[in-house]
Coordinates of C-alpha atoms in Angstrom, one line a residue:
M180 CA 9.4 5.6 27.6
G181 CA 10.7 4.5 31.0
T182 CA 11.7 0.9 30.4
F183 CA 13.2 -1.3 27.8
I184 CA 9.9 -3.2 27.2
D185 CA 8.1 0.1 26.7
H186 CA 10.4 0.9 23.8
V187 CA 10.5 -2.5 22.2
Y188 CA 6.8 -3.6 22.1
P189 CA 5.3 -0.5 20.3
E190 CA 8.2 -0.2 17.9
L191 CA 8.1 -3.9 17.1
F192 CA 4.5 -3.4 16.0
L193 CA 5.5 -0.4 13.9
F194 CA 8.4 -2.4 12.3
L195 CA 6.2 -5.4 11.5
H196 CA 3.5 -3.1 10.1
G197 CA 6.1 -1.6 7.9
L198 CA 7.2 -5.0 6.6
Y199 CA 3.5 -5.9 5.9
Q200 CA 3.1 -2.6 4.0
A201 CA 6.3 -3.3 2.0
V202 CA 4.8 -6.7 0.9
V203 CA 1.5 -5.0 -0.1
I204 CA 3.2 -2.3 -2.1
S205 CA 5.6 -4.7 -3.8
K206 CA 2.6 -6.8 -4.9
A207 CA 0.8 -3.7 -6.2
M208 CA 3.8 -2.5 -8.2
I209 CA 4.4 -6.0 -9.7
F210 CA 0.8 -6.4 -10.8
S211 CA 0.0 -2.7 -11.5
D212 CA -2.7 -3.1 -8.9
S213 CA -4.5 -0.3 -6.9
L214 CA -2.9 0.5 -3.5
L215 CA -6.3 1.6 -2.0
Y216 CA -8.4 -1.1 -3.5
P217 CA -6.2 -4.2 -3.9
S218 CA -7.8 -7.1 -5.8
S219 CA -8.7 -10.1 -3.7
P220 CA -7.8 -13.8 -4.4
P221 CA -10.1 -15.2 -7.1
R222 CA -10.8 -18.3 -4.9
N223 CA -12.4 -16.2 -2.2
K224 CA -16.1 -16.3 -2.7
G225 CA -19.1 -16.0 -0.4
R226 CA -18.2 -15.9 3.3
C227 CA -14.5 -16.1 2.4
A228 CA -14.8 -12.9 0.4
R229 CA -16.3 -11.2 3.4
L230 CA -13.5 -12.3 5.6
W231 CA -11.0 -11.1 3.1
K232 CA -12.5 -7.6 3.1
I233 CA -12.2 -7.2 6.9
S234 CA -9.8 -4.5 8.0
Y235 CA -7.4 -6.7 9.9
G236 CA -4.9 -3.8 10.1
G237 CA -7.5 -1.6 11.9
L238 CA -8.3 -4.4 14.3
L239 CA -4.7 -5.0 15.0
K240 CA -4.1 -1.3 15.7
M241 CA -7.1 -1.3 18.1
V242 CA -5.9 -4.4 20.0
T243 CA -2.3 -3.2 20.2
G244 CA -3.3 0.3 21.3
C245 CA -5.6 -1.1 24.1
L246 CA -3.0 -3.6 25.3
L247 CA -0.3 -0.9 25.4
T248 CA -2.7 1.4 27.3
V249 CA -3.5 -1.2 29.9
Y250 CA 0.3 -1.9 30.3
E251 CA 1.2 1.7 30.7
V252 CA -1.5 2.2 33.4
S253 CA -0.5 -1.0 35.2
C254 CA 3.2 0.0 35.4
I255 CA 2.5 2.9 37.7
K256 CA 2.4 2.0 41.3
G257 CA -0.7 3.5 42.9
G258 CA -2.3 4.2 39.5
L259 CA -1.8 6.8 36.9
I260 CA -3.1 9.9 38.6
L261 CA -3.3 13.3 37.0
M262 CA -2.6 15.7 39.9
N263 CA -1.4 15.3 43.5
R264 CA -3.3 16.5 46.5
E265 CA -0.6 19.0 47.6
L266 CA -1.1 22.8 47.6
P267 CA -0.5 24.0 45.0
P268 CA -1.4 20.9 43.1
R269 CA 1.1 19.6 40.5
F270 CA 0.7 17.4 37.5
M271 CA 2.0 13.9 37.9
Y272 CA 3.7 11.6 35.5
P273 CA 3.9 13.9 32.5
K274 CA 5.8 11.5 30.2
E275 CA 3.5 8.6 31.1
W276 CA 0.5 10.7 30.2
Q277 CA 2.1 11.5 26.9
H278 CA 2.7 7.8 26.2
L279 CA -0.9 7.1 27.1
T280 CA -2.0 9.7 24.6
M281 CA 0.1 8.1 21.9
F282 CA -1.5 4.7 22.5
I283 CA -5.0 6.2 22.5
L284 CA -4.3 7.9 19.2
L285 CA -3.2 4.5 17.8
T286 CA -6.4 2.9 19.0
L287 CA -8.5 5.7 17.4
N288 CA -6.6 5.3 14.1
G289 CA -7.6 1.6 14.1
C290 CA -11.2 2.4 14.9
V291 CA -11.4 4.9 11.9
D292 CA -9.8 2.3 9.6
F293 CA -12.2 -0.4 10.6
I294 CA -15.3 1.9 10.4
S295 CA -14.4 3.3 7.0
K296 CA -13.7 -0.1 5.5
N297 CA -16.3 -2.4 7.1
V298 CA -19.1 -0.3 8.7
L299 CA -19.8 2.6 6.4
P300 CA -21.6 1.8 3.1
Q301 CA -18.8 3.3 1.2
R302 CA -15.1 3.6 2.0
Y303 CA -13.8 7.1 2.7
V304 CA -10.1 7.2 1.9
G305 CA -10.0 10.9 2.7
L306 CA -11.2 10.3 6.2
E307 CA -8.6 7.6 6.8
K308 CA -5.7 9.7 5.4
G309 CA -6.9 12.9 7.2
T310 CA -7.1 11.1 10.6
L311 CA -3.7 9.6 10.1
A312 CA -2.2 13.0 9.2
L313 CA -3.8 14.5 12.3
I314 CA -2.5 11.8 14.5
I315 CA 1.1 12.3 13.2
Y316 CA 0.7 16.1 13.8
E317 CA -0.2 15.4 17.4
L318 CA 2.6 12.8 17.7
L319 CA 5.1 15.4 16.5
L320 CA 3.9 17.9 19.1
L321 CA 4.2 15.3 21.9
M322 CA 7.7 14.3 20.8
V323 CA 8.9 17.9 20.8
S324 CA 7.8 18.4 24.4
H325 CA 8.9 14.9 25.3
I326 CA 12.6 15.8 25.1
K327 CA 12.4 18.9 27.3
E328 CA 14.1 17.1 30.2
S329 CA 16.4 15.0 28.1
E330 CA 20.1 15.6 27.5
G331 CA 23.2 14.0 26.0
V332 CA 22.6 10.7 24.2
E333 CA 18.9 10.5 25.0
L334 CA 18.3 14.0 23.5
H335 CA 20.2 13.1 20.4
V336 CA 18.4 9.8 19.9
H337 CA 15.0 11.5 20.3
S338 CA 16.0 14.4 18.0
L339 CA 16.7 11.9 15.2
L340 CA 13.4 10.3 15.9
I341 CA 11.6 13.7 15.6
L342 CA 13.3 14.1 12.2
V343 CA 11.7 10.8 11.0
V344 CA 8.3 11.8 12.4
F345 CA 8.5 15.2 10.6
L346 CA 9.3 13.6 7.3
L347 CA 6.5 11.1 7.8
L348 CA 4.2 14.0 8.5
L349 CA 5.1 15.6 5.2
V350 CA 4.3 12.4 3.4
F351 CA 0.9 11.9 5.0
T352 CA 0.1 15.5 4.2
A353 CA 0.9 15.0 0.6
E354 CA -1.2 11.8 0.5
L355 CA -4.3 13.8 1.3
W356 CA -4.2 15.0 -2.3
A357 CA -2.6 11.9 -3.9
P358 CA -3.6 8.9 -1.8
N359 CA -2.9 6.3 -4.5
M360 CA 0.6 7.5 -5.6
C361 CA 3.1 4.7 -5.4
H362 CA 6.1 6.9 -4.6
L363 CA 4.4 8.4 -1.5
Q364 CA 3.4 4.9 -0.3
L365 CA 7.0 3.7 -0.7
M366 CA 8.3 6.7 1.3
E367 CA 5.7 6.1 4.0
T368 CA 6.6 2.5 4.3
F369 CA 10.3 3.3 4.5
L370 CA 9.8 5.9 7.2
I371 CA 7.6 3.6 9.2
L372 CA 10.4 1.0 9.1
M373 CA 12.8 3.6 10.2
M374 CA 10.6 4.8 13.0
G375 CA 10.2 1.2 14.3
S376 CA 13.8 0.1 14.0
W377 CA 15.3 3.3 15.4
L378 CA 13.1 3.2 18.5
M379 CA 14.0 -0.4 19.1
Q380 CA 17.6 0.7 18.8
A381 CA 16.9 3.5 21.3
G382 CA 15.7 0.9 23.8
F383 CA 19.0 -1.0 23.6
T384 CA 21.0 2.3 23.6
L385 CA 19.3 3.8 26.7
Y386 CA 18.4 0.8 28.8
R387 CA 20.3 -2.3 27.6
P388 CA 23.5 -1.4 25.9
V389 CA 25.2 -4.3 24.1
S390 CA 28.5 -3.6 25.8
G391 CA 26.9 -3.8 29.2
H392 CA 28.1 -0.3 30.1
P393 CA 25.8 2.8 29.8
W394 CA 26.5 5.4 27.2
Q395 CA 28.1 8.6 28.4
D396 CA 26.3 11.8 27.9
D397 CA 29.5 13.9 28.1
D398 CA 31.4 11.8 25.6
I399 CA 31.3 13.3 22.1
S400 CA 32.3 9.9 20.6
D401 CA 29.1 8.3 22.0
I402 CA 27.0 11.1 20.5
M403 CA 28.7 10.9 17.2
F404 CA 28.1 7.1 17.0
V405 CA 24.4 7.6 17.7
T406 CA 24.3 9.4 14.3
T407 CA 26.4 6.7 12.7
F408 CA 24.0 4.0 13.9
F409 CA 21.1 6.0 12.6
C410 CA 22.7 6.1 9.1
W411 CA 23.2 2.3 9.4
H412 CA 19.5 1.9 10.1
V413 CA 18.7 4.0 7.0
M414 CA 20.8 1.7 4.8
I415 CA 19.5 -1.5 6.4
D416 CA 15.8 -0.5 6.1
A417 CA 16.3 0.6 2.5
S418 CA 18.0 -2.7 1.7
C419 CA 15.1 -4.5 3.5
L420 CA 12.6 -2.7 1.4
L421 CA 14.4 -3.5 -1.8
G422 CA 14.9 -7.1 -0.8
I423 CA 11.2 -7.6 -0.2
Y424 CA 10.4 -6.2 -3.6
D425 CA 13.0 -8.5 -5.3
F426 CA 11.7 -11.5 -3.4
S427 CA 8.1 -10.7 -4.3
S428 CA 9.0 -10.2 -7.9
F429 CA 10.9 -13.5 -8.0
W430 CA 8.0 -15.3 -6.2
H431 CA 5.3 -14.1 -8.5
R432 CA 7.3 -14.6 -11.7
Y433 CA 8.6 -18.2 -11.2
T434 CA 5.7 -19.6 -9.1
P435 CA 2.7 -18.7 -11.2
S436 CA 0.6 -21.4 -9.6
L437 CA 1.0 -19.8 -6.2
K438 CA 0.0 -16.3 -7.2
L439 CA -2.7 -14.7 -5.1
T440 CA -4.1 -12.6 -8.0
G441 CA -3.3 -11.3 -11.4
P442 CA -3.1 -7.8 -12.7
K443 CA -6.2 -5.8 -12.2
E444 CA -7.8 -5.0 -15.5
A445 CA -10.0 -2.0 -16.2
P446 CA -13.7 -2.8 -15.8
Y447 CA -15.6 -3.2 -19.0
Y448 CA -19.1 -4.4 -20.0
T449 CA -19.7 -7.5 -22.1
S450 CA -22.9 -9.2 -23.1
S451 CA -23.8 -12.3 -25.2
P452 CA -25.2 -11.7 -28.7
G453 CA -29.0 -11.3 -28.5
P454 CA -31.8 -11.4 -31.1
L455 CA -31.2 -7.8 -32.1
Y456 CA -27.6 -8.4 -32.8
E457 CA -28.4 -11.5 -34.9
L458 CA -31.0 -9.5 -36.9
L459 CA -28.5 -6.8 -37.6
Q460 CA -26.0 -9.4 -38.8
E461 CA -28.6 -10.9 -41.2
V462 CA -29.5 -7.5 -42.6
E463 CA -25.9 -6.6 -43.2
Q464 CA -25.3 -9.9 -44.9
S465 CA -28.3 -9.4 -47.2
E466 CA -27.2 -5.9 -48.1
K467 CA -23.7 -7.3 -49.1
E468 CA -25.3 -9.9 -51.4
D469 CA -27.6 -7.3 -53.0
Q470 CA -24.6 -5.1 -53.7
V471 CA -22.7 -8.0 -55.3
L472 CA -25.7 -9.0 -57.5
L473 CA -26.3 -5.4 -58.6
F474 CA -22.6 -5.0 -59.5
S475 CA -22.5 -8.2 -61.5
K476 CA -25.6 -7.2 -63.6
S477 CA -24.4 -3.7 -64.3
S478 CA -20.9 -4.9 -65.5
P479 CA -21.5 -7.6 -68.2
K480 CA -17.8 -7.7 -69.1
T481 CA -16.8 -8.4 -65.6
G482 CA -16.2 -11.9 -64.5
P483 CA -18.5 -13.7 -62.1
I484 CA -17.8 -14.2 -58.4
V485 CA -15.5 -16.9 -57.4
A486 CA -15.1 -17.9 -53.7
G487 CA -16.7 -14.8 -52.4
T488 CA -14.6 -12.4 -54.6
W489 CA -15.0 -11.0 -58.1
S490 CA -12.5 -10.5 -60.9
T491 CA -12.2 -7.2 -62.7
L492 CA -10.3 -8.8 -65.7
P493 CA -12.1 -8.5 -69.1
S494 CA -13.5 -11.6 -70.8
S495 CA -10.8 -11.4 -73.6
C496 CA -8.2 -12.5 -71.1
G497 CA -9.7 -15.9 -71.5
L498 CA -8.4 -17.9 -68.6
L499 CA -7.7 -17.0 -65.0
S500 CA -4.9 -18.4 -62.9
H501 CA -5.7 -21.5 -60.8
E502 CA -5.6 -19.4 -57.6
H503 CA -8.7 -17.5 -58.7
G504 CA -10.6 -20.3 -60.5
T505 CA -11.7 -20.6 -64.1
L506 CA -13.4 -17.7 -65.9
L507 CA -16.7 -18.7 -67.5
G508 CA -18.5 -16.5 -70.1
E509 CA -19.6 -16.2 -73.6
G510 CA -17.0 -16.4 -76.3
N511 CA -14.2 -17.1 -73.8
G512 CA -11.8 -19.9 -74.6
P513 CA -8.3 -20.7 -73.9
E514 CA -5.8 -18.9 -76.0
G515 CA -2.6 -20.5 -77.2

């Protein structure tokens, strides 16, 4: 992009979106919850439940994409025209048109998320993932052609960005077949954090260097330190992702009263005992009593039932222990 603000605002949105995704994934891993259908807070009922189900991520993408589109158009003096009036006509502002295409793709992604989650009668995860993968494919093509006129430090910065976009494309493609896999979601979140933080770094590197002096394209040391800074961003973003998980784990473990939700259990059907259940219980109990009575009549030398159990000791034993009660029968008496 052409200015420092053009670099910072879109990538700040990406970085904050990555932080939000890190919190969501950490919560899902701690509670063994679903990543596609996270459980809502139990206190949300009625209208609050409807508000909870709104796709705020999709709305935010639409608003951000529209604002960035308006900003990109307004930055061009005389308007963002496609071709000039000279002969032969030539295309005007190629990079700005590529930026505009990227912002339109972000807006369309938000529209698809919102329609799938809040408009259609059933959510279509395949539609969301497929649209996102297609957008990243187009973004990769735009980025490859975006660096045709770049050189030196700018070329190296954008080449590392293309590497992140390519890896993100592989992850989104894999999610078409495994949309609820936690490992892919972690990789996606990490790469989104990398994409946002590295492009913010690119804004400072290309337009507002910390030293106050521009980077030199013909200095090999500057180009080597671009790679060094990229490696630092990898370590910082990975540590940030790990720190969010540790903080979320500590928060939900030691502050149980402040938990949003508990682990999502598998659905099952329960019902209160009805008349049929009570009738079956009575029949089963009567069958048990008939069996006990029949057994006591067919075994005259077997002791009677005491406390719901019977003794198989013969009557000549005389006396049972106090734990089973006293044996009563003909000719039975205590023996010395």
